[in-house]
Amino acid sequence: MIDDIKKDAESRMKKSLEALHSNFNKIRTGRAHPSILDAVTVEYYGSQMPLNQVASVNVEDARTLSVVPWEQSMVPKIEKAIMTSDLGLNPASAGNVIRVPMPMLTEETRKGYIKQARQEAEHARVAVRNVRRDANGDLKSLLKGKDITEDEQHQAEDAIQKLTDGIVAEIDKALESKEHDLMQV
């Protein structure tokens, strides 16, 4: 039972870390990277589809993405979807290729993105702490039901705390890396 609680806590904490990485990918750093457009959805035959399922997204150079739709008729829809996304990008189409230049980041926008990254990291830390709280609550209920001893509970809580500390350290490392990326000119 204790092992199940630990495994569940570990998988949930790792999912929080994966969600943080996904959220960090949405914060642009001024360099072109295809994952910036992952959140963009396009209307395709009446349903919303992720951009990468209706077109190929490639890095043309350090500051430009190229989007090549699989169907010519999708060019205006994709262009509109990129413009209306909250990414602040202005695509330009040339035939069936859409070029998305990455605007230079000003000092003010860099600080705003760093603030956003710190908020995302704090949300991830809170999620990890909530998982720890849930796991410790499960251990306490096992103790109340006389399924485990107090010593086993304390050992399991220590193991969960070590796991929590390790995941929080990974979150801090990811935040530091993202801040470094954002501050590079």
JSON list of C-alpha atoms in Angstrom, two decimals:
[
{"chain": "A", "resi": 1, "resn": "MET", "atom": "CA", "xyz": [0.00, 0.00, 0.00]},
{"chain": "A", "resi": 2, "resn": "ILE", "atom": "CA", "xyz": [2.78, 2.42, 0.91]},
{"chain": "A", "resi": 3, "resn": "ASP", "atom": "CA", "xyz": [4.56, 1.69, -2.37]},
{"chain": "A", "resi": 4, "resn": "ASP", "atom": "CA", "xyz": [1.35, 2.44, -4.30]},
{"chain": "A", "resi": 5, "resn": "ILE", "atom": "CA", "xyz": [1.03, 5.80, -2.56]},
{"chain": "A", "resi": 6, "resn": "LYS", "atom": "CA", "xyz": [4.68, 6.64, -3.33]},
{"chain": "A", "resi": 7, "resn": "LYS", "atom": "CA", "xyz": [4.36, 5.60, -6.98]},
{"chain": "A", "resi": 8, "resn": "ASP", "atom": "CA", "xyz": [1.16, 7.60, -7.40]},
{"chain": "A", "resi": 9, "resn": "ALA", "atom": "CA", "xyz": [2.75, 10.66, -5.80]},
{"chain": "A", "resi": 10, "resn": "GLU", "atom": "CA", "xyz": [5.84, 10.33, -7.99]},
{"chain": "A", "resi": 11, "resn": "SER", "atom": "CA", "xyz": [3.85, 10.02, -11.22]},
{"chain": "A", "resi": 12, "resn": "ARG", "atom": "CA", "xyz": [1.64, 12.99, -10.33]},
{"chain": "A", "resi": 13, "resn": "MET", "atom": "CA", "xyz": [4.68, 15.12, -9.42]},
{"chain": "A", "resi": 14, "resn": "LYS", "atom": "CA", "xyz": [6.37, 14.24, -12.71]},
{"chain": "A", "resi": 15, "resn": "LYS", "atom": "CA", "xyz": [3.21, 15.22, -14.58]},
{"chain": "A", "resi": 16, "resn": "SER", "atom": "CA", "xyz": [3.40, 18.63, -12.88]},
{"chain": "A", "resi": 17, "resn": "LEU", "atom": "CA", "xyz": [6.99, 18.95, -14.08]},
{"chain": "A", "resi": 18, "resn": "GLU", "atom": "CA", "xyz": [5.99, 17.97, -17.64]},
{"chain": "A", "resi": 19, "resn": "ALA", "atom": "CA", "xyz": [3.19, 20.55, -17.55]},
{"chain": "A", "resi": 20, "resn": "LEU", "atom": "CA", "xyz": [5.72, 23.18, -16.48]},
{"chain": "A", "resi": 21, "resn": "HIS", "atom": "CA", "xyz": [7.99, 22.33, -19.42]},
{"chain": "A", "resi": 22, "resn": "SER", "atom": "CA", "xyz": [5.00, 22.53, -21.75]},
{"chain": "A", "resi": 23, "resn": "ASN", "atom": "CA", "xyz": [4.06, 25.95, -20.34]},
{"chain": "A", "resi": 24, "resn": "PHE", "atom": "CA", "xyz": [7.66, 27.14, -20.65]},
{"chain": "A", "resi": 25, "resn": "ASN", "atom": "CA", "xyz": [7.63, 26.19, -24.33]},
{"chain": "A", "resi": 26, "resn": "LYS", "atom": "CA", "xyz": [4.76, 28.60, -24.87]},
{"chain": "A", "resi": 27, "resn": "ILE", "atom": "CA", "xyz": [6.81, 31.51, -23.51]},
{"chain": "A", "resi": 28, "resn": "ARG", "atom": "CA", "xyz": [8.82, 32.74, -26.46]},
{"chain": "A", "resi": 29, "resn": "THR", "atom": "CA", "xyz": [12.46, 33.70, -26.08]},
{"chain": "A", "resi": 30, "resn": "GLY", "atom": "CA", "xyz": [12.98, 35.66, -29.30]},
{"chain": "A", "resi": 31, "resn": "ARG", "atom": "CA", "xyz": [14.49, 32.64, -31.03]},
{"chain": "A", "resi": 32, "resn": "ALA", "atom": "CA", "xyz": [12.40, 30.63, -33.47]},
{"chain": "A", "resi": 33, "resn": "HIS", "atom": "CA", "xyz": [11.28, 27.25, -32.15]},
{"chain": "A", "resi": 34, "resn": "PRO", "atom": "CA", "xyz": [8.42, 25.15, -33.58]},
{"chain": "A", "resi": 35, "resn": "SER", "atom": "CA", "xyz": [6.96, 24.47, -30.11]},
{"chain": "A", "resi": 36, "resn": "ILE", "atom": "CA", "xyz": [5.96, 28.15, -29.86]},
{"chain": "A", "resi": 37, "resn": "LEU", "atom": "CA", "xyz": [3.06, 27.38, -32.20]},
{"chain": "A", "resi": 38, "resn": "ASP", "atom": "CA", "xyz": [1.94, 24.22, -30.33]},
{"chain": "A", "resi": 39, "resn": "ALA", "atom": "CA", "xyz": [-0.97, 26.04, -28.68]},
{"chain": "A", "resi": 40, "resn": "VAL", "atom": "CA", "xyz": [-2.33, 27.40, -31.99]},
{"chain": "A", "resi": 41, "resn": "THR", "atom": "CA", "xyz": [-5.43, 25.63, -33.29]},
{"chain": "A", "resi": 42, "resn": "VAL", "atom": "CA", "xyz": [-6.92, 25.96, -36.78]},
{"chain": "A", "resi": 43, "resn": "GLU", "atom": "CA", "xyz": [-10.45, 25.27, -38.00]},
{"chain": "A", "resi": 44, "resn": "TYR", "atom": "CA", "xyz": [-10.20, 22.28, -40.32]},
{"chain": "A", "resi": 45, "resn": "TYR", "atom": "CA", "xyz": [-13.43, 20.96, -41.86]},
{"chain": "A", "resi": 46, "resn": "GLY", "atom": "CA", "xyz": [-15.55, 22.15, -38.94]},
{"chain": "A", "resi": 47, "resn": "SER", "atom": "CA", "xyz": [-13.33, 21.09, -36.03]},
{"chain": "A", "resi": 48, "resn": "GLN", "atom": "CA", "xyz": [-10.40, 22.71, -34.25]},
{"chain": "A", "resi": 49, "resn": "MET", "atom": "CA", "xyz": [-7.09, 20.99, -34.99]},
{"chain": "A", "resi": 50, "resn": "PRO", "atom": "CA", "xyz": [-3.61, 21.71, -33.65]},
{"chain": "A", "resi": 51, "resn": "LEU", "atom": "CA", "xyz": [-1.50, 23.56, -36.21]},
{"chain": "A", "resi": 52, "resn": "ASN", "atom": "CA", "xyz": [1.10, 20.80, -36.39]},
{"chain": "A", "resi": 53, "resn": "GLN", "atom": "CA", "xyz": [-1.61, 18.38, -37.64]},
{"chain": "A", "resi": 54, "resn": "VAL", "atom": "CA", "xyz": [-2.56, 20.48, -40.67]},
{"chain": "A", "resi": 55, "resn": "ALA", "atom": "CA", "xyz": [0.88, 21.87, -41.61]},
{"chain": "A", "resi": 56, "resn": "SER", "atom": "CA", "xyz": [4.57, 21.31, -41.11]},
{"chain": "A", "resi": 57, "resn": "VAL", "atom": "CA", "xyz": [6.30, 23.85, -38.88]},
{"chain": "A", "resi": 58, "resn": "ASN", "atom": "CA", "xyz": [10.04, 24.31, -39.43]},
{"chain": "A", "resi": 59, "resn": "VAL", "atom": "CA", "xyz": [12.77, 26.68, -38.34]},
{"chain": "A", "resi": 60, "resn": "GLU", "atom": "CA", "xyz": [13.89, 28.66, -41.38]},
{"chain": "A", "resi": 61, "resn": "ASP", "atom": "CA", "xyz": [16.58, 30.63, -39.56]},
{"chain": "A", "resi": 62, "resn": "ALA", "atom": "CA", "xyz": [17.24, 31.74, -35.97]},
{"chain": "A", "resi": 63, "resn": "ARG", "atom": "CA", "xyz": [14.41, 34.28, -36.03]},
{"chain": "A", "resi": 64, "resn": "THR", "atom": "CA", "xyz": [11.91, 32.86, -38.55]},
{"chain": "A", "resi": 65, "resn": "LEU", "atom": "CA", "xyz": [9.53, 29.91, -38.61]},
{"chain": "A", "resi": 66, "resn": "SER", "atom": "CA", "xyz": [8.08, 28.58, -41.84]},
{"chain": "A", "resi": 67, "resn": "VAL", "atom": "CA", "xyz": [4.66, 26.95, -41.88]},
{"chain": "A", "resi": 68, "resn": "VAL", "atom": "CA", "xyz": [3.76, 24.86, -44.93]},
{"chain": "A", "resi": 69, "resn": "PRO", "atom": "CA", "xyz": [0.10, 23.73, -44.96]},
{"chain": "A", "resi": 70, "resn": "TRP", "atom": "CA", "xyz": [-0.72, 20.38, -46.49]},
{"chain": "A", "resi": 71, "resn": "GLU", "atom": "CA", "xyz": [-3.62, 21.96, -48.35]},
{"chain": "A", "resi": 72, "resn": "GLN", "atom": "CA", "xyz": [-3.40, 25.28, -50.23]},
{"chain": "A", "resi": 73, "resn": "SER", "atom": "CA", "xyz": [-6.86, 26.31, -48.99]},
{"chain": "A", "resi": 74, "resn": "MET", "atom": "CA", "xyz": [-5.61, 26.30, -45.38]},
{"chain": "A", "resi": 75, "resn": "VAL", "atom": "CA", "xyz": [-3.13, 29.21, -45.86]},
{"chain": "A", "resi": 76, "resn": "PRO", "atom": "CA", "xyz": [-5.53, 32.05, -44.91]},
{"chain": "A", "resi": 77, "resn": "LYS", "atom": "CA", "xyz": [-7.02, 30.07, -42.01]},
{"chain": "A", "resi": 78, "resn": "ILE", "atom": "CA", "xyz": [-3.59, 29.27, -40.57]},
{"chain": "A", "resi": 79, "resn": "GLU", "atom": "CA", "xyz": [-2.45, 32.87, -41.02]},
{"chain": "A", "resi": 80, "resn": "LYS", "atom": "CA", "xyz": [-5.54, 34.11, -39.18]},
{"chain": "A", "resi": 81, "resn": "ALA", "atom": "CA", "xyz": [-5.12, 31.55, -36.39]},
{"chain": "A", "resi": 82, "resn": "ILE", "atom": "CA", "xyz": [-1.51, 32.64, -35.78]},
{"chain": "A", "resi": 83, "resn": "MET", "atom": "CA", "xyz": [-2.51, 36.32, -35.79]},
{"chain": "A", "resi": 84, "resn": "THR", "atom": "CA", "xyz": [-5.39, 35.83, -33.35]},
{"chain": "A", "resi": 85, "resn": "SER", "atom": "CA", "xyz": [-3.34, 33.71, -30.95]},
{"chain": "A", "resi": 86, "resn": "ASP", "atom": "CA", "xyz": [-2.01, 35.62, -27.97]},
{"chain": "A", "resi": 87, "resn": "LEU", "atom": "CA", "xyz": [1.59, 35.10, -29.09]},
{"chain": "A", "resi": 88, "resn": "GLY", "atom": "CA", "xyz": [1.99, 38.55, -30.67]},
{"chain": "A", "resi": 89, "resn": "LEU", "atom": "CA", "xyz": [3.22, 37.19, -34.01]},
{"chain": "A", "resi": 90, "resn": "ASN", "atom": "CA", "xyz": [2.57, 38.60, -37.50]},
{"chain": "A", "resi": 91, "resn": "PRO", "atom": "CA", "xyz": [2.73, 35.91, -40.17]},
{"chain": "A", "resi": 92, "resn": "ALA", "atom": "CA", "xyz": [3.30, 36.74, -43.83]},
{"chain": "A", "resi": 93, "resn": "SER", "atom": "CA", "xyz": [2.34, 34.34, -46.62]},
{"chain": "A", "resi": 94, "resn": "ALA", "atom": "CA", "xyz": [4.20, 33.91, -49.87]},
{"chain": "A", "resi": 95, "resn": "GLY", "atom": "CA", "xyz": [2.33, 31.44, -52.04]},
{"chain": "A", "resi": 96, "resn": "ASN", "atom": "CA", "xyz": [1.77, 28.33, -49.96]},
{"chain": "A", "resi": 97, "resn": "VAL", "atom": "CA", "xyz": [4.50, 29.11, -47.38]},
{"chain": "A", "resi": 98, "resn": "ILE", "atom": "CA", "xyz": [3.71, 31.18, -44.30]},
{"chain": "A", "resi": 99, "resn": "ARG", "atom": "CA", "xyz": [6.73, 32.85, -42.70]},
{"chain": "A", "resi": 100, "resn": "VAL", "atom": "CA", "xyz": [6.47, 33.84, -39.04]},
{"chain": "A", "resi": 101, "resn": "PRO", "atom": "CA", "xyz": [9.22, 36.27, -38.00]},
{"chain": "A", "resi": 102, "resn": "MET", "atom": "CA", "xyz": [10.02, 36.41, -34.29]},
{"chain": "A", "resi": 103, "resn": "PRO", "atom": "CA", "xyz": [10.04, 40.04, -33.14]},
{"chain": "A", "resi": 104, "resn": "MET", "atom": "CA", "xyz": [12.94, 41.23, -31.01]},
{"chain": "A", "resi": 105, "resn": "LEU", "atom": "CA", "xyz": [12.17, 41.19, -27.32]},
{"chain": "A", "resi": 106, "resn": "THR", "atom": "CA", "xyz": [12.48, 44.49, -25.50]},
{"chain": "A", "resi": 107, "resn": "GLU", "atom": "CA", "xyz": [13.78, 44.66, -21.96]},
{"chain": "A", "resi": 108, "resn": "GLU", "atom": "CA", "xyz": [10.23, 45.26, -20.76]},
{"chain": "A", "resi": 109, "resn": "THR", "atom": "CA", "xyz": [8.81, 42.21, -22.55]},
{"chain": "A", "resi": 110, "resn": "ARG", "atom": "CA", "xyz": [11.70, 40.07, -21.30]},
{"chain": "A", "resi": 111, "resn": "LYS", "atom": "CA", "xyz": [10.90, 41.06, -17.72]},
{"chain": "A", "resi": 112, "resn": "GLY", "atom": "CA", "xyz": [7.23, 40.31, -18.33]},
{"chain": "A", "resi": 113, "resn": "TYR", "atom": "CA", "xyz": [8.07, 36.86, -19.69]},
{"chain": "A", "resi": 114, "resn": "ILE", "atom": "CA", "xyz": [10.38, 36.18, -16.74]},
{"chain": "A", "resi": 115, "resn": "LYS", "atom": "CA", "xyz": [7.56, 37.15, -14.39]},
{"chain": "A", "resi": 116, "resn": "GLN", "atom": "CA", "xyz": [5.25, 34.77, -16.27]},
{"chain": "A", "resi": 117, "resn": "ALA", "atom": "CA", "xyz": [7.86, 31.99, -16.08]},
{"chain": "A", "resi": 118, "resn": "ARG", "atom": "CA", "xyz": [8.21, 32.50, -12.33]},
{"chain": "A", "resi": 119, "resn": "GLN", "atom": "CA", "xyz": [4.43, 32.29, -11.92]},
{"chain": "A", "resi": 120, "resn": "GLU", "atom": "CA", "xyz": [4.35, 29.04, -13.91]},
{"chain": "A", "resi": 121, "resn": "ALA", "atom": "CA", "xyz": [7.15, 27.63, -11.74]},
{"chain": "A", "resi": 122, "resn": "GLU", "atom": "CA", "xyz": [5.31, 28.62, -8.56]},
{"chain": "A", "resi": 123, "resn": "HIS", "atom": "CA", "xyz": [2.13, 26.93, -9.84]},
{"chain": "A", "resi": 124, "resn": "ALA", "atom": "CA", "xyz": [4.17, 23.77, -10.45]},
{"chain": "A", "resi": 125, "resn": "ARG", "atom": "CA", "xyz": [5.66, 23.94, -6.93]},
{"chain": "A", "resi": 126, "resn": "VAL", "atom": "CA", "xyz": [2.17, 24.34, -5.43]},
{"chain": "A", "resi": 127, "resn": "ALA", "atom": "CA", "xyz": [0.92, 21.36, -7.45]},
{"chain": "A", "resi": 128, "resn": "VAL", "atom": "CA", "xyz": [3.83, 19.24, -6.18]},
{"chain": "A", "resi": 129, "resn": "ARG", "atom": "CA", "xyz": [3.15, 20.30, -2.59]},
{"chain": "A", "resi": 130, "resn": "ASN", "atom": "CA", "xyz": [-0.53, 19.42, -3.03]},
{"chain": "A", "resi": 131, "resn": "VAL", "atom": "CA", "xyz": [0.47, 15.94, -4.20]},
{"chain": "A", "resi": 132, "resn": "ARG", "atom": "CA", "xyz": [2.70, 15.62, -1.11]},
{"chain": "A", "resi": 133, "resn": "ARG", "atom": "CA", "xyz": [-0.21, 16.70, 1.12]},
{"chain": "A", "resi": 134, "resn": "ASP", "atom": "CA", "xyz": [-2.53, 14.14, -0.50]},
{"chain": "A", "resi": 135, "resn": "ALA", "atom": "CA", "xyz": [0.03, 11.34, -0.12]},
{"chain": "A", "resi": 136, "resn": "ASN", "atom": "CA", "xyz": [0.63, 12.22, 3.54]},
{"chain": "A", "resi": 137, "resn": "GLY", "atom": "CA", "xyz": [-3.15, 12.27, 4.10]},
{"chain": "A", "resi": 138, "resn": "ASP", "atom": "CA", "xyz": [-3.42, 8.80, 2.59]},
{"chain": "A", "resi": 139, "resn": "LEU", "atom": "CA", "xyz": [-0.66, 7.59, 4.92]},
{"chain": "A", "resi": 140, "resn": "LYS", "atom": "CA", "xyz": [-2.45, 9.07, 7.94]},
{"chain": "A", "resi": 141, "resn": "SER", "atom": "CA", "xyz": [-5.68, 7.31, 6.98]},
{"chain": "A", "resi": 142, "resn": "LEU", "atom": "CA", "xyz": [-3.75, 4.02, 6.71]},
{"chain": "A", "resi": 143, "resn": "LEU", "atom": "CA", "xyz": [-2.33, 4.64, 10.18]},
{"chain": "A", "resi": 144, "resn": "LYS", "atom": "CA", "xyz": [-5.81, 5.36, 11.59]},
{"chain": "A", "resi": 145, "resn": "GLY", "atom": "CA", "xyz": [-7.07, 2.13, 10.04]},
{"chain": "A", "resi": 146, "resn": "LYS", "atom": "CA", "xyz": [-4.17, 0.30, 11.76]},
{"chain": "A", "resi": 147, "resn": "ASP", "atom": "CA", "xyz": [-2.90, -0.86, 8.35]},
{"chain": "A", "resi": 148, "resn": "ILE", "atom": "CA", "xyz": [0.59, 0.52, 8.97]},
{"chain": "A", "resi": 149, "resn": "THR", "atom": "CA", "xyz": [2.69, 1.40, 12.03]},
{"chain": "A", "resi": 150, "resn": "GLU", "atom": "CA", "xyz": [3.80, 4.89, 13.01]},
{"chain": "A", "resi": 151, "resn": "ASP", "atom": "CA", "xyz": [7.38, 4.03, 12.03]},
{"chain": "A", "resi": 152, "resn": "GLU", "atom": "CA", "xyz": [6.27, 2.96, 8.56]},
{"chain": "A", "resi": 153, "resn": "GLN", "atom": "CA", "xyz": [4.26, 6.18, 8.24]},
{"chain": "A", "resi": 154, "resn": "HIS", "atom": "CA", "xyz": [7.25, 8.34, 9.21]},
{"chain": "A", "resi": 155, "resn": "GLN", "atom": "CA", "xyz": [9.57, 6.47, 6.81]},
{"chain": "A", "resi": 156, "resn": "ALA", "atom": "CA", "xyz": [7.08, 6.86, 3.98]},
{"chain": "A", "resi": 157, "resn": "GLU", "atom": "CA", "xyz": [6.58, 10.58, 4.75]},
{"chain": "A", "resi": 158, "resn": "ASP", "atom": "CA", "xyz": [10.36, 11.05, 4.69]},
{"chain": "A", "resi": 159, "resn": "ALA", "atom": "CA", "xyz": [10.57, 9.30, 1.32]},
{"chain": "A", "resi": 160, "resn": "ILE", "atom": "CA", "xyz": [7.75, 11.47, -0.07]},
{"chain": "A", "resi": 161, "resn": "GLN", "atom": "CA", "xyz": [9.48, 14.60, 1.27]},
{"chain": "A", "resi": 162, "resn": "LYS", "atom": "CA", "xyz": [12.75, 13.61, -0.46]},
{"chain": "A", "resi": 163, "resn": "LEU", "atom": "CA", "xyz": [10.82, 13.04, -3.68]},
{"chain": "A", "resi": 164, "resn": "THR", "atom": "CA", "xyz": [9.14, 16.44, -3.29]},
{"chain": "A", "resi": 165, "resn": "ASP", "atom": "CA", "xyz": [12.49, 18.15, -2.67]},
{"chain": "A", "resi": 166, "resn": "GLY", "atom": "CA", "xyz": [13.96, 16.51, -5.78]},
{"chain": "A", "resi": 167, "resn": "ILE", "atom": "CA", "xyz": [11.09, 17.58, -8.03]},
{"chain": "A", "resi": 168, "resn": "VAL", "atom": "CA", "xyz": [11.11, 21.14, -6.63]},
{"chain": "A", "resi": 169, "resn": "ALA", "atom": "CA", "xyz": [14.87, 21.28, -7.33]},
{"chain": "A", "resi": 170, "resn": "GLU", "atom": "CA", "xyz": [14.16, 20.24, -10.94]},
{"chain": "A", "resi": 171, "resn": "ILE", "atom": "CA", "xyz": [11.50, 22.97, -11.19]},
{"chain": "A", "resi": 172, "resn": "ASP", "atom": "CA", "xyz": [13.99, 25.55, -9.91]},
{"chain": "A", "resi": 173, "resn": "LYS", "atom": "CA", "xyz": [16.61, 24.35, -12.40]},
{"chain": "A", "resi": 174, "resn": "ALA", "atom": "CA", "xyz": [14.11, 24.58, -15.28]},
{"chain": "A", "resi": 175, "resn": "LEU", "atom": "CA", "xyz": [13.13, 28.11, -14.19]},
{"chain": "A", "resi": 176, "resn": "GLU", "atom": "CA", "xyz": [16.77, 29.18, -13.99]},
{"chain": "A", "resi": 177, "resn": "SER", "atom": "CA", "xyz": [17.39, 27.80, -17.49]},
{"chain": "A", "resi": 178, "resn": "LYS", "atom": "CA", "xyz": [14.30, 29.59, -18.89]},
{"chain": "A", "resi": 179, "resn": "GLU", "atom": "CA", "xyz": [15.33, 32.88, -17.26]},
{"chain": "A", "resi": 180, "resn": "HIS", "atom": "CA", "xyz": [18.80, 32.51, -18.78]},
{"chain": "A", "resi": 181, "resn": "ASP", "atom": "CA", "xyz": [17.23, 31.90, -22.22]},
{"chain": "A", "resi": 182, "resn": "LEU", "atom": "CA", "xyz": [15.00, 34.94, -21.85]},
{"chain": "A", "resi": 183, "resn": "MET", "atom": "CA", "xyz": [17.84, 37.26, -20.85]},
{"chain": "A", "resi": 184, "resn": "GLN", "atom": "CA", "xyz": [20.05, 36.32, -23.82]},
{"chain": "A", "resi": 185, "resn": "VAL", "atom": "CA", "xyz": [19.97, 38.96, -26.51]}
]
